[in-house]
Structure formats: structure tokens, C-alpha cells
Coordinates of C-alpha atoms in Angstrom, one line a residue:
X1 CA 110.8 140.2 62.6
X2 CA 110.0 136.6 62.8
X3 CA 107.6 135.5 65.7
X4 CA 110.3 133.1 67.7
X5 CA 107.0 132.6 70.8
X6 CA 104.0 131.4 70.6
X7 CA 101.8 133.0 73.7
X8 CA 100.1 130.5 75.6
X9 CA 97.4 131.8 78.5
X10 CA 97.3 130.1 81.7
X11 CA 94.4 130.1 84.1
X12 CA 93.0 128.2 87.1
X13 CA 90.4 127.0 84.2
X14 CA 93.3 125.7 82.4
X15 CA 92.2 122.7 80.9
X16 CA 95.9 121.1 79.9
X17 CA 98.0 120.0 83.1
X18 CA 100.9 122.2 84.0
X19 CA 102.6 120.6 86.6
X20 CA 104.0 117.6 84.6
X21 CA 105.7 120.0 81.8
X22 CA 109.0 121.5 81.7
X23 CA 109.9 125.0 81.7
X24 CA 112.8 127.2 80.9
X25 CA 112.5 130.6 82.6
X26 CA 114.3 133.5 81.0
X27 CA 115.5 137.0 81.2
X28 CA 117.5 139.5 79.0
X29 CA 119.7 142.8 80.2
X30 CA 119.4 144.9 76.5
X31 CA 120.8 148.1 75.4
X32 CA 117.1 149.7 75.8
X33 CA 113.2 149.3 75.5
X34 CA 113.4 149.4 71.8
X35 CA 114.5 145.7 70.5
X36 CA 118.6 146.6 70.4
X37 CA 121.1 144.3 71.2
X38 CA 121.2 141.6 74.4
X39 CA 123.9 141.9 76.9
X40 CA 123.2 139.3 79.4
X41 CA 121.3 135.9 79.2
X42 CA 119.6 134.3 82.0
X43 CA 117.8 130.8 81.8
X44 CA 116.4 128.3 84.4
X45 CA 115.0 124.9 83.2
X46 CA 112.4 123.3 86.1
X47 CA 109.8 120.8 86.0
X48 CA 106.5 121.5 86.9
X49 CA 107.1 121.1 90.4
X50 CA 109.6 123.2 91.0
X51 CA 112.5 120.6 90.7
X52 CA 115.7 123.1 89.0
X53 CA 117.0 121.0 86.2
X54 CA 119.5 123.2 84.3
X55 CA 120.7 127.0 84.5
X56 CA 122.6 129.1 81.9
X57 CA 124.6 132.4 82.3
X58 CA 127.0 135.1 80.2
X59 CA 127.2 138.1 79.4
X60 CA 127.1 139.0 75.6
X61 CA 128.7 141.1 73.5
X62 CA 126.9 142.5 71.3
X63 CA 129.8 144.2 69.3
X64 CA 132.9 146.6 69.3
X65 CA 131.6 150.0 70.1
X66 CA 127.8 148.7 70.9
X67 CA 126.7 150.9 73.9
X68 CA 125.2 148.7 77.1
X69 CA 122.4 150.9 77.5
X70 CA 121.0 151.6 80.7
X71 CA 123.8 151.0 83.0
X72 CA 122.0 152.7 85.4
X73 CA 119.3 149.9 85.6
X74 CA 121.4 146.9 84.5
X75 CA 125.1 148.1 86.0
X76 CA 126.3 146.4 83.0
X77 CA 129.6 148.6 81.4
X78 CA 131.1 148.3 78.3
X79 CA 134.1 146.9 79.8
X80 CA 132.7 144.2 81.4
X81 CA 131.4 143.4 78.0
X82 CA 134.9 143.5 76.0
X83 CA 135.5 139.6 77.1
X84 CA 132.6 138.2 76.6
X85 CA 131.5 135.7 74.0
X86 CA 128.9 136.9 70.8
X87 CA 125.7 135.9 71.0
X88 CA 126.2 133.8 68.0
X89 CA 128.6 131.7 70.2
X90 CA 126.5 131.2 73.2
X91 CA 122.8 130.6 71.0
X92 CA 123.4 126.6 70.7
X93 CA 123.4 126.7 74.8
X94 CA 120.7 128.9 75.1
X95 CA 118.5 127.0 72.4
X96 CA 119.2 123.2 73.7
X97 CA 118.0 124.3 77.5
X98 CA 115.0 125.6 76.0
X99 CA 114.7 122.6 73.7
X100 CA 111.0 121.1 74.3
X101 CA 110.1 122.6 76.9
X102 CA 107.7 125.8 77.6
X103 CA 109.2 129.3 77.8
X104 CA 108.5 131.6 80.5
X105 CA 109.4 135.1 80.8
X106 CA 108.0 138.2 83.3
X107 CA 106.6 140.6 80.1
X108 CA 106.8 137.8 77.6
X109 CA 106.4 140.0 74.6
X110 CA 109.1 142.4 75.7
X111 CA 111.8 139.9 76.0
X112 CA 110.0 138.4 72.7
X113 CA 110.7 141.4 70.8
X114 CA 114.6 141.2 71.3
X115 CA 114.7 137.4 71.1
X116 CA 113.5 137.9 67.7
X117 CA 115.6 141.0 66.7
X118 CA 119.0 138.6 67.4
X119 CA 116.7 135.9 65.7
X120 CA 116.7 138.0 62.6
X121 CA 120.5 138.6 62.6
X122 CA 121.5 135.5 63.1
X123 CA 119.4 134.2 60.3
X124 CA 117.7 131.2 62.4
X125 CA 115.0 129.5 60.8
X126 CA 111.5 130.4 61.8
X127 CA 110.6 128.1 64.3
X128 CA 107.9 128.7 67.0
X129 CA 108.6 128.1 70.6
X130 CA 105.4 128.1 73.0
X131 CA 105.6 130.7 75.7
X132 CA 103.9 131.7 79.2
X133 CA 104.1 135.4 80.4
X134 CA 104.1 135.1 84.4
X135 CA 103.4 138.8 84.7
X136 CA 99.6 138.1 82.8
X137 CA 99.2 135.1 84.5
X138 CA 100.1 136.9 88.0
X139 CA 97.3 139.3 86.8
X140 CA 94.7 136.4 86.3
X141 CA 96.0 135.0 89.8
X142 CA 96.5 138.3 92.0
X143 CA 94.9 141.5 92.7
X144 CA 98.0 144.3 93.2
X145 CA 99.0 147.3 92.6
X146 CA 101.4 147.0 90.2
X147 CA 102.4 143.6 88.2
X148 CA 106.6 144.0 88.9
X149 CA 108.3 140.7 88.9
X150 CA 109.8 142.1 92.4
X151 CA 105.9 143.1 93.9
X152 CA 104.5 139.3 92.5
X153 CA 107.6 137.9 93.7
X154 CA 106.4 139.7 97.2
X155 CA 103.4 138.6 97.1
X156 CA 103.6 134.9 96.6
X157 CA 106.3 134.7 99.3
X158 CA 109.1 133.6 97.1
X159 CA 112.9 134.1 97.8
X160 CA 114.2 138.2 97.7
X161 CA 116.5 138.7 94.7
X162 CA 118.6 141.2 92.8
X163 CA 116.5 142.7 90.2
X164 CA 117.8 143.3 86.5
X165 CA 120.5 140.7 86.7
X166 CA 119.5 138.0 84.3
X167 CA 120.1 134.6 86.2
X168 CA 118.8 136.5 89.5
X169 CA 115.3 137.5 87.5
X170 CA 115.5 134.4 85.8
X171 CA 115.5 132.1 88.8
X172 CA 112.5 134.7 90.4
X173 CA 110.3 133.7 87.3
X174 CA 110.9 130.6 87.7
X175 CA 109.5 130.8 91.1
X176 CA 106.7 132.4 90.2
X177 CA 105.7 129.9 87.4
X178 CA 106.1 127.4 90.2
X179 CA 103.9 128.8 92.4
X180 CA 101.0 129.9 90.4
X181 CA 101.1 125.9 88.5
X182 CA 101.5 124.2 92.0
X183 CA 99.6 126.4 94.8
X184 CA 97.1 128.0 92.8
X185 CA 96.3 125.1 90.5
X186 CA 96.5 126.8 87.7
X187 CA 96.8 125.0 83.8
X188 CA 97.6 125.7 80.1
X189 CA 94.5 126.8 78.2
X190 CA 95.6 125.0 75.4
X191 CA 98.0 122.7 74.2
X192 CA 101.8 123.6 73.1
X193 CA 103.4 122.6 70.3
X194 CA 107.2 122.1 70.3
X195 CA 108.8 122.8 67.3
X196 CA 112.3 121.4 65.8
X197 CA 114.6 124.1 67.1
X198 CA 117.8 124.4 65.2
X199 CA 120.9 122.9 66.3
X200 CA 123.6 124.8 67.0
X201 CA 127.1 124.4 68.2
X202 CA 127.6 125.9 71.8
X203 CA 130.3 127.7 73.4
X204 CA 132.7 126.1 75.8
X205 CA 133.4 129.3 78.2
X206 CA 130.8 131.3 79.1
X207 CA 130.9 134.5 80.8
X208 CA 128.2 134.9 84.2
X209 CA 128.7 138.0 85.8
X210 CA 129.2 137.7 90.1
X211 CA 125.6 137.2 91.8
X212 CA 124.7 140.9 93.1
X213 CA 122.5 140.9 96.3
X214 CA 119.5 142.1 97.1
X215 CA 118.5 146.1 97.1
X216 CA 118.1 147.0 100.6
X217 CA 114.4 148.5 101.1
X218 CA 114.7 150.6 103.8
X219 CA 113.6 154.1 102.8
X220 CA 109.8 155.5 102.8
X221 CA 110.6 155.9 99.1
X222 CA 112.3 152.4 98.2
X223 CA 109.7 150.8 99.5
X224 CA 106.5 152.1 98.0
X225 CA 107.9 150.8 94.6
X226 CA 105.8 147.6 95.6
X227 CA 102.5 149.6 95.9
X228 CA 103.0 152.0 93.0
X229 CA 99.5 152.1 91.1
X230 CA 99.9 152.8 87.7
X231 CA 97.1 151.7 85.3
X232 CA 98.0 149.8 82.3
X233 CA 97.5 151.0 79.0
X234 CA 94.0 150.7 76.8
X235 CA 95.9 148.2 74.0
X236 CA 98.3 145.7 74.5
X237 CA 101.1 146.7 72.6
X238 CA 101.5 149.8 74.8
X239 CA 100.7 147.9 78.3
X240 CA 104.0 145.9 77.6
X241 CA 105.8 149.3 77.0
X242 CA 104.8 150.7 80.7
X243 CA 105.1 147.4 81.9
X244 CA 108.7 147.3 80.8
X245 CA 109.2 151.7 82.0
X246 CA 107.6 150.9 85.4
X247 CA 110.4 148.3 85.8
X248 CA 112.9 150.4 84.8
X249 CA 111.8 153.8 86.8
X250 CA 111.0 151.4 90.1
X251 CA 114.7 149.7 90.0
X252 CA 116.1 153.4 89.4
X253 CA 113.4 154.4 92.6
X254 CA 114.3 151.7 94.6
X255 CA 117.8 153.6 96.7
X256 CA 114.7 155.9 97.3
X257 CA 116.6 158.7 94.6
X258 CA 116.3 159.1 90.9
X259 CA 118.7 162.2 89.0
X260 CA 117.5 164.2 86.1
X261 CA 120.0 162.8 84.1
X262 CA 118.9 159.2 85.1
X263 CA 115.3 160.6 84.4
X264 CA 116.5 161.7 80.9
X265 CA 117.9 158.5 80.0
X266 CA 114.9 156.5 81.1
X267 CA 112.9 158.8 78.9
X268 CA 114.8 158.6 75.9
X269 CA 115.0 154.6 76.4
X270 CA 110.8 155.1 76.6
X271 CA 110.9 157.6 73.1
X272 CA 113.1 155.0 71.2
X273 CA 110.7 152.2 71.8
X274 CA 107.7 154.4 70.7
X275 CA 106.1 155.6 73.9
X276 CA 105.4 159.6 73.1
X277 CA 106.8 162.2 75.3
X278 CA 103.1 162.7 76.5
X279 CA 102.5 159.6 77.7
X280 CA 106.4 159.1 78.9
X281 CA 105.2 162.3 81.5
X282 CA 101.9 161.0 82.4
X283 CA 103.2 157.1 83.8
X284 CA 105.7 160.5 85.7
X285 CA 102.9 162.1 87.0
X286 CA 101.2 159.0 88.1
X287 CA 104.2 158.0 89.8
X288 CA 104.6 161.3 91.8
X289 CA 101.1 161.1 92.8
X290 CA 101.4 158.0 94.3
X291 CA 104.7 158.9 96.1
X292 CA 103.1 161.7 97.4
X293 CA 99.6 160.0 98.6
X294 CA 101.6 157.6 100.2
X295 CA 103.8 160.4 102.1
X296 CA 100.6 162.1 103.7
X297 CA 99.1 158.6 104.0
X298 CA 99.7 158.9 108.3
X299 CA 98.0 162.6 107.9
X300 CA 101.7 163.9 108.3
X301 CA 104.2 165.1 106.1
X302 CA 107.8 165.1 106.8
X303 CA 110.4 167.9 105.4
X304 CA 112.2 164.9 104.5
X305 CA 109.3 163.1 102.4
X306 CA 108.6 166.8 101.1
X307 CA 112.5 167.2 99.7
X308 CA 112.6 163.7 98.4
X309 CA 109.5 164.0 96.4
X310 CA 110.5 167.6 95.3
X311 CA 113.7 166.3 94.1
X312 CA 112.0 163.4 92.3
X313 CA 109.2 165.5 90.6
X314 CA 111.7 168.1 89.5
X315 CA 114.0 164.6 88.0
X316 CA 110.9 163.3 85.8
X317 CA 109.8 167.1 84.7
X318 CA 106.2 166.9 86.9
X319 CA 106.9 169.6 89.5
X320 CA 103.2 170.5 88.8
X321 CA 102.5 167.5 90.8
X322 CA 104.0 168.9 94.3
X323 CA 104.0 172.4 93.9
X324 CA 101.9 173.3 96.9
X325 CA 103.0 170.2 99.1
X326 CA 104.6 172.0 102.1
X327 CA 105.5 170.3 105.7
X328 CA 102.5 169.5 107.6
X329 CA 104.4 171.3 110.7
X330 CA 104.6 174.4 108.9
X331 CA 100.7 174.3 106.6
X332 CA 99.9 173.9 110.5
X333 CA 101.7 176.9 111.7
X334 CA 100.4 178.8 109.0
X335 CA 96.7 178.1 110.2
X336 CA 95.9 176.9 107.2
X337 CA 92.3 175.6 106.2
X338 CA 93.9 173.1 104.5
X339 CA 95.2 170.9 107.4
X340 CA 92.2 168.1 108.0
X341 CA 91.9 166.1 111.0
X342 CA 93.9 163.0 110.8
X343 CA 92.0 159.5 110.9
X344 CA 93.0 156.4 112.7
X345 CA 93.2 154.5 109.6
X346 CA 95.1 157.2 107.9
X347 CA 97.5 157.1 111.1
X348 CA 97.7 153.4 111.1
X349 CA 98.7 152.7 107.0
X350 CA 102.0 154.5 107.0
X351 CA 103.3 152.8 110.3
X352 CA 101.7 149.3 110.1
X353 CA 104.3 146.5 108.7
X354 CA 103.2 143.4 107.9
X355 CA 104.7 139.8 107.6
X356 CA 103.2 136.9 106.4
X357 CA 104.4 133.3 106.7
X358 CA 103.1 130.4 104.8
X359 CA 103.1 129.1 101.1
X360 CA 99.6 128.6 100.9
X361 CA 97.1 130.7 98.4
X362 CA 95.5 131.9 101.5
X363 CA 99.2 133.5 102.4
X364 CA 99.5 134.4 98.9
X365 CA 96.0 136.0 98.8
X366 CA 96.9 138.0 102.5
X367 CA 100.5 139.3 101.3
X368 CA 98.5 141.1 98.3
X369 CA 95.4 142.1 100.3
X370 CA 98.6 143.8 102.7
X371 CA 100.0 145.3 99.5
X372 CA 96.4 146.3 97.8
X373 CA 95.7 147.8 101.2
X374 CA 98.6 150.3 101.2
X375 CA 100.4 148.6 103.9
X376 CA 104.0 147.8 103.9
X377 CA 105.0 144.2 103.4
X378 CA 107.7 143.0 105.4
X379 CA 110.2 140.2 104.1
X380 CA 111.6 139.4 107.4
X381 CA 111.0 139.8 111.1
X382 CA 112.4 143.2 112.4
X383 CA 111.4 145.3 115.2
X384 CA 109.8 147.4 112.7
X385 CA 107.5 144.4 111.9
X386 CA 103.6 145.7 113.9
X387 CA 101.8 142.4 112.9
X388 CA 103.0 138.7 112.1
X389 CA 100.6 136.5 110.4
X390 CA 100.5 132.9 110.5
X391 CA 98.6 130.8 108.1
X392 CA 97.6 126.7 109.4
X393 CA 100.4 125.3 107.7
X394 CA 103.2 127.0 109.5
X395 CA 104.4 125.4 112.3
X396 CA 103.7 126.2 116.5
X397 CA 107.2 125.7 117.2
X398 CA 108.2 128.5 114.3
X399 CA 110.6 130.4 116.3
X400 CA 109.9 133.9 114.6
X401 CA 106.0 133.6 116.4
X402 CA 108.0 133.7 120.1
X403 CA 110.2 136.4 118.6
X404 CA 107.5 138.8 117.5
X405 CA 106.0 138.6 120.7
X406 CA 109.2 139.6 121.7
X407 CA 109.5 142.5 119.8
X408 CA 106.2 143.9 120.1
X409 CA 104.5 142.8 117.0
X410 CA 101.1 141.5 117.1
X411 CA 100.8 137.8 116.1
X412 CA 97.4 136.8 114.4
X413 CA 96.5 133.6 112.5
X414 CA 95.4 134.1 108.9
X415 CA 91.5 133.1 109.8
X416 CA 91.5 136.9 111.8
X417 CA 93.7 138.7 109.6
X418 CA 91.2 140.2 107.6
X419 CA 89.0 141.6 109.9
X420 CA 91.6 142.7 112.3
X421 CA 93.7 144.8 109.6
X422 CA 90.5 145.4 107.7
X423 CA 91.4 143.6 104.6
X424 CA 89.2 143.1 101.5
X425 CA 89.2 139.8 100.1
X426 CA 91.2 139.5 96.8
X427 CA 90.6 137.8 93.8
X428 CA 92.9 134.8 94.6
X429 CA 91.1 135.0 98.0
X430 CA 88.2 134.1 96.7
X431 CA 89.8 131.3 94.4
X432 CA 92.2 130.3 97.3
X433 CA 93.2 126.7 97.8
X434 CA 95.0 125.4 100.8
X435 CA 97.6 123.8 98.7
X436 CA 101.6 124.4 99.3
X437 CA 103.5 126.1 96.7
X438 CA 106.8 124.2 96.0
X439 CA 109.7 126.3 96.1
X440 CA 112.3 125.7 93.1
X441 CA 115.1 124.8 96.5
X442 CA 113.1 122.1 97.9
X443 CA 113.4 118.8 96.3
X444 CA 109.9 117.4 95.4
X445 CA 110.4 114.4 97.4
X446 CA 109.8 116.6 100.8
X447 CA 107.2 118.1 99.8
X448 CA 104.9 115.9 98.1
X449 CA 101.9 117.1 96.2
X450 CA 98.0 116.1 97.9
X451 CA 97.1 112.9 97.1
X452 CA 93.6 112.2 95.6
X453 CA 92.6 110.6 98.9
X454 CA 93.9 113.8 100.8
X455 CA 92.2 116.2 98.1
X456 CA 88.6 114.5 98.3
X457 CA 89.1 114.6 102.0
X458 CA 88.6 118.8 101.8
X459 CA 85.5 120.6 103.1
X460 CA 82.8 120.7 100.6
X461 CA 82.5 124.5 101.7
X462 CA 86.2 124.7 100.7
X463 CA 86.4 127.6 97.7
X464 CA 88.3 125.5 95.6
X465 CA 86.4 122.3 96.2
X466 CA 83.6 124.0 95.7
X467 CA 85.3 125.7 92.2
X468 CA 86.7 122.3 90.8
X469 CA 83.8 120.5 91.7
X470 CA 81.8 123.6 89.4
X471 CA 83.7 123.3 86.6
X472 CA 83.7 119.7 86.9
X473 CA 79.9 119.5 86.7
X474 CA 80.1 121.9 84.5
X475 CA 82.0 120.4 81.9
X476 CA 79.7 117.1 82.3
X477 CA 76.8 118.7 81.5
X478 CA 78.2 120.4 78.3
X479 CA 79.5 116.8 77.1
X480 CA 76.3 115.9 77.5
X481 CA 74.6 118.7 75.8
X482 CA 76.9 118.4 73.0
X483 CA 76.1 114.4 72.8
X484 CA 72.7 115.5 72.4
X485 CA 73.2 118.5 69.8
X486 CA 74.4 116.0 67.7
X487 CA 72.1 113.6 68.0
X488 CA 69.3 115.8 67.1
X489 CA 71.3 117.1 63.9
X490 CA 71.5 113.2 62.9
X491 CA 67.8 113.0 63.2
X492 CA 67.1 116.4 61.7
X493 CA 69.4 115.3 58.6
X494 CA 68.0 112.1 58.0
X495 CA 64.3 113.5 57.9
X496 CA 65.8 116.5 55.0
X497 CA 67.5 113.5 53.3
X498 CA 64.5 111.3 53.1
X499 CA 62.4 114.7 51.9
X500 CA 64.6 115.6 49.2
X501 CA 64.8 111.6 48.3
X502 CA 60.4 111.6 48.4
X503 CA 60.0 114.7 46.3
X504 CA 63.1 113.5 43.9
X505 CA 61.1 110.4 43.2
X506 CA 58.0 111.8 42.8
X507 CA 56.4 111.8 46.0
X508 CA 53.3 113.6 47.2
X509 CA 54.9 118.0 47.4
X510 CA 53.0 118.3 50.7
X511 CA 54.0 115.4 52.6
X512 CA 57.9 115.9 51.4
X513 CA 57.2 119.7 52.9
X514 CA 56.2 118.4 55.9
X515 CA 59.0 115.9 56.5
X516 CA 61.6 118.6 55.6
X517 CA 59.8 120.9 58.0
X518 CA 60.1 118.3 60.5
X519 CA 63.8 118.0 60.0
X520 CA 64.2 121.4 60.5
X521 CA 62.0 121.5 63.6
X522 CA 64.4 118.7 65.0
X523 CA 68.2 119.5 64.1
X524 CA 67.6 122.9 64.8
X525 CA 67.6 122.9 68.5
X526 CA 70.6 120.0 67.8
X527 CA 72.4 123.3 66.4
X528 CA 72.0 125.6 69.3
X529 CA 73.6 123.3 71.4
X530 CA 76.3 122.7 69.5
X531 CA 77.3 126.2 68.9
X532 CA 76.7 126.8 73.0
X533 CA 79.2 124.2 73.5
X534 CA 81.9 125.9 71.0
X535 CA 80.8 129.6 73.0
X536 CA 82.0 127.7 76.2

């Protein structure tokens, strides 16, 4: 198949500026993991501040008699794909909103893979497009449990949406590109090159599919999804595969229920694409476990958590997994040695709910440390809601800080956050920069980026002062290094030249040895540094 995306790496030592780029955010709903057919195409072009500058839409049919795949997932039938245009009629849109401009997708390479497969078909010419993958740039940015677009999205505060339908994911991943390029400053490692995409002619009605809302998250089970730990595979072909199957089992998870034949379908989607039925059972087992540490997490375990997992574990073929989980009213009736005493943090994790406000990386960095913590992050303010935090940028007169008094919920500014919950710092903690993200429905005008003025007004202590000002410095002195390197090589050359010119006209063999020596003795060093700088 012909490579249609270049991968580009982003990182907050990016040295090529994001935020004046554009970028056209994508998603595809397929017939399965293995590259099939695309049924649905969703596209968002934004400038690097979040500004929206173009969306595209349809369903796609891939062909009479062409399966959906997993409706289940997707709740994309057949029927709904009997009107819809051919991809050959809707690639001319699809290619001139993605014309100079940056792709971004949430598991680039997966959505690479069938780009490329209807590349093939159509016989396109090979042209490269570059390409960002949010969900390894989230990784660089965030520490959490899982790298879902729905947990990242949760994360970095950004609007809820309906997962698996293309504009909906789309529009989420643009948000995240957003975020990470405008509140956590970070950059394009290297330069993208924008290739002469073909020119095709575009369809005139296209088919979108009615916005679906967001899943409700209201079950013990539904919303663990967030905090599933599942660690990625050794190589990076197969870390995209269980990047791609967590998605899939955590949408099907997500009404807190999963059938075996649901389970079956899944894992037949997961053999097509080349994960082995070994592997396919252990991301099942690691699943279940998690379910199941976070049921006894409070010390207690329902009859309800204990049939929910048991009809789960028996779904994805690991009843191994539960098979001596019992009620912790009934283990205690028993008098069994097993029952342990149950610890204030144990009993605190399951019940405390957590909202953070703020579009700052500090927020950012708390709404991970919530989710890394085992705690349960809350979207909005409900009487469920045990502690409200409030970063420096929201405002006093916020009217959900008088509500959650009302309701009970303990209100806490981000400086005591931490400590109070006990929170470890996270990695973009540690990086954090009180910027504020721009969200993709505010127009840049309102919220303007720092100025320089305001930016070298910042606390030398500041983390990212401190960062930028690092690699700043940094970068200065390697310049300079490398100025020297070759400075010393011009000197060490000139003394070999002259050398080889002495002894070539006859001059004295020891003195022409000694000059060559000396040329040595100089560029050498002059070398070092070069290669130091190309290291860096």
C-alpha cells in the first residue's frame, strides 16, 4: 500500500512553530481493524489557534453487499449506507480540505492504514501528506491511564462528545491538537512538506449522518473506561492494534454491559487485523482485572459489581479472572481470612468525584493526576461531585463555586489540590505553563494569546520559564560550540594541507610530520564538537 502520511512528532521541544499552521482533523467509521472499506468521513480544518475553518461529513458506501462492520461500535447499518455517495465521489472534498495543511488523526497510523487501502483502489498517485497523531503526542504531554481520545479529551477539559461518529471524533481531535499546540506550547520537531495532492472533482450532495449525543456515564462500570490501565505493546505496529481494540472494547463497555456475541465480534475484528487469539485474551484479562480492582477499590464489593463483572468475564472468555470474587457481605459472613481491614484511602477512591475547572496546563495536569489517581473525574457539577477545583484563571463570580458549596462538595483552589487529595505530580505537571488553551468555539479575538511583554513578565521560578529559558540557553551554547567545531577543523585542515604541500615539494619529512600532527591535534577536538552538536 502506498504511504499517503508522513508522521511528524510533536513535542514541547518542538523546534518548528505550531500555532501559525493549519490543520485538518480526521476520523474514519470502517468495516473493521483490518484496512477494509470506509463508511463514514469526518474532517475539521482549524488554524493553529483553534479558529474552525471548514468541516466535511458523509457517509460512504463502500459497495452493494459490503458489510458495515461493527455496528455495534459504529451504529452504522447497511441501510443507512444504500444512499450514500462512493468514496470515489466524495475524495475531491475530502482531499481539497486537507490541501496544505497538516493532518491529524487520534491513532494516526490506524486511520493511515485505510486511507491508503482506498488510496490503492482508487489508483491516486503517491503523494505524501504530513501527519500528527494526537494520541502520541497526548502521550508526550500527559501521564494517564489509558491514551483514548474520550480519557485525553477528559483530561484536557475539552467539550464531551459522541464517540465513533466521524465528525463528532473529528471535531474532539481537533480540540485536542488545539490544546496541546496552544496551552502546552508544544511544536513540530521538524518541518512538513506539503505535497501536490491530486485534483479531483467533488460531489455536490453529501450524506452526514444526524449528530448522536453523548453516552451517558453513569454506571460504576461506564465510567472506569477512563482509568482502564492497559499497557501498550513492546513494538509499535502492535501498540496501534490495542490502541485501536481498547477503543472498540471501551465504546462497547461504556452502557456498563458487553454480550458474548458482541465479545465475539470484537475478537474476530482483532484476529482479522493480526492480533493472535493469545494476545486478543490477555488486553481481556487486563481489562477484567482492572474492572475488578476498581470494584473492591472502597474495600467493598457489591452483588451488583460481582454480577456485572461475572457477566463481562464470562463475555470476553476470562472467567479465570473472577472466579473466587464473591460479595464482600457474604466472604464476611463466611468468616473468611480473606476479608482485610479496609483503609481510609481505599474507602475514599471509589466515592470521591472530582471536577476541575480551568483551561490552563495546571488544570490539565490536575484532571490527569485525578484520573492517574483512580479517582473519578466529573464533567459537570452534580451532587455526586465530593470536591470542586478551581485553578487562578477561573473566575470568583463562577456560579458553579457557590453551587458546590451548596451541594456539599468541597471547593479547593488548584495551589492545595495536591496535597489535600494526595496527588502526585504528573509529567505535564512538571512541564505545566499557566497559559489558556483556546477552545475550537471561541473565536481567537477573545481570547488572545500572551504577549511577549506579558510572557517575560512570568516568575523566573515559573516551570516553564524556567524550561524555555533552558532550552534557550541551551541551544546558544551549542551554536556556539558548533561555531567553534568548525573553526578548529578550518585550522586543523589548513595545517594537513600545508603538510602534504611541504613534504610534496620536498620539504624537511620531520617538520611536515609535525605540522600534520599539529593539524590533527587541532581539528580533532573541532570534530567532537561537531558531532555533539548533530547528537543534540
Amino acid at each position: 500500500m502506498p504511504d499517503v502520511i508522513e508522521r511528524h512528532q510533536m513535542s514541547r521541544q518542538g523546534r518548528v512553530p505550531a500555532r501559525d499552521r493549519e490543520y485538518t482533523a480526521i476520523d474514519f467509521e470502517t468495516t473493521g481493524m483490518s484496512p477494509g472499506h470506509i463508511v463514514e468521513i469526518g474532517a475539521v480544518r482549524i488554524r493553529g489557534d483553534g479558529t474552525v475553518l471548514g468541516e466535511l461529513s458523509t457517509l460512504v458506501n463502500p459497495g452493494s453487499g459490503v458489510d458495515p462492520g461493527p455496528t455495534r461500535v459504529h451504529k452504522i447499518t447497511r441501510g443507512d449506507l444504500d444512499d450514500a455517495p462512493p468514496l470515489a465521489d466524495v475524495m475531491g472534498n475530502f482531499l481539497d480540505l486537507c490541501r496544505d495543511s497538516v493532518v491529524v488523526a487520534h491513532n494516526l497510523p490506524f486511520e493511515a492504514r485505510f486511507l491508503a487501502r482506498e488510496w490503492e483502489r482508487l489508483r491516486l498517485p503517491d503523494v505524501a501528506m504530513p501527519g500528527v497523531c494526537t494520541l502520541m503526542a497526548s502521550r508526550r504531554a500527559l501521564r494517564l491511564p489509558n491514551y483514548r481520545l474520550p480519557t485525553v479529551t477528559d483530561a484536557l477539559g475539552c467539550p464531551e462528545f459522541a464517540a465513533h461518529s466521524a465528525l463528532a471524533d473529528a471535531r474532539a481531535c481537533a480540540n485536542v491538537i488545539a490544546t496541546l499546540v496552544n496551552s502546552h506550547g508544544m511544536g513540530l520537531t521538524r518541518q512538513p512538506r506539503f505535497g501536490d495532492l491530486p485534483r479531483l472533482a467533488t460531489a455536490g450532495v453529501l450524506t452526514p449522518r444526524p449528530g448522536d449525543a453523548p453516552v451517558a456515564r453513569e454506571s460504576w462500570m461506564s465510567s472506569l473506561t477512563e482509568r482502564l490501565r492497559v499497557e501498550p505493546a513492546a513494538d509499535d505496529s502492535s501498540g496501534e492494534l490495542d490502541d485501536a481494540y481498547l477503543d472498540l472494547l471501551g465504546t462497547v463497555l461504556s452502557d456498563g454491559q458487553v454480550s458474548r456475541d458482541e465479545a465475539q465480534q470484537l475478537a474476530e475484528l482483532a484476529q482479522q487485523a493480526g492480533m493472535s487469539d493469545e494476545h486478543v485474551r490477555e488486553v481481556h484479562r487486563q481489562v477484567v482485572v482492572a474492572l475488578r480492582r476498581e470494584a473492591a477499590s472502597d474495600g467493598a464489593v457489591t452483588a451488583t459489581e460481582v454480577t456485572d463483572l461475572a457477566r463481562v468475564a464470562e463475555a470476553l472468555d476470562v472467567t479465570d479472572v473472577i472466579s473466587d470474587l464473591r460479595p464482600t457481605s457474604q466472604v464476611q459472613t463466611q468468616g473468611s481470612s480473606s476479608s482485610k481491614p479496609v483503609s481510609r484511602q481505599q474507602a475514599q477512591a471509589k466515592r470521591t468525584r472530582v471536577l476541575v475547572l480551568g483551561r490552563t496546563v495546571e488544570a490539565d495536569a490536575l484532571r490527569s493526576a485525578v484520573l492517574e489517581h483512580g479517582y473519578q473525574l466529573a464533567r459537570n457539577l452534580t451532587a455526586s461531585v465530593t470536591h470542586l477545583v478551581v485553578d487562578e484563571h477561573v473566575p470568583d463570580d463562577e456560579p458553579r463555586r457557590q453551587r458546590a458549596v451548596e451541594l456539599g462538595a468541597r471547593v479547593l483552589p488548584a495551589s492545595a489540590a495536591r496535597s489535600e487529595l494526595g496527588l502526585q505530580a504528573t509529567d505535564a505537571g512538571a512541564a505545566a505553563a499557566p497559559a489558556a488553551a483556546v477552545p475550537l468555539e471561541v473565536p481567537p479575538a477573545s481570547k488572545p494569546a500572551a504577549s511577549a511583554s506579558d510572557q517575560s513578565a512570568a516568575s523566573p521560578d515559573s516551570p516553564e520559564v524556567g524550561s524555555a529559558r533552558g532550552w534557550r540557553d541551551s541551544g546558544t551554547r551549542s551554536a556556539i560550540l558548533l561555531c567553534v567545531g568548525w573553526v578548529l577543523i578550518g585550522i586543523g585542515a589548513f595545517f594537513t594541507v600545508i603538510a602534504a604541500l611541504a613534504l610534496l615539494g620536498g620539504g624537511e619529512l620531520s617538520a611536515s610530520i609535525t605540522v600534520f600532527l599539529l593539524g590533527l591535534l587541532i581539528g580533532w577536538p573541532g570534530l567532537r564538537l561537531k558531532r555533539r552538536h548533530q547528537a543534540r
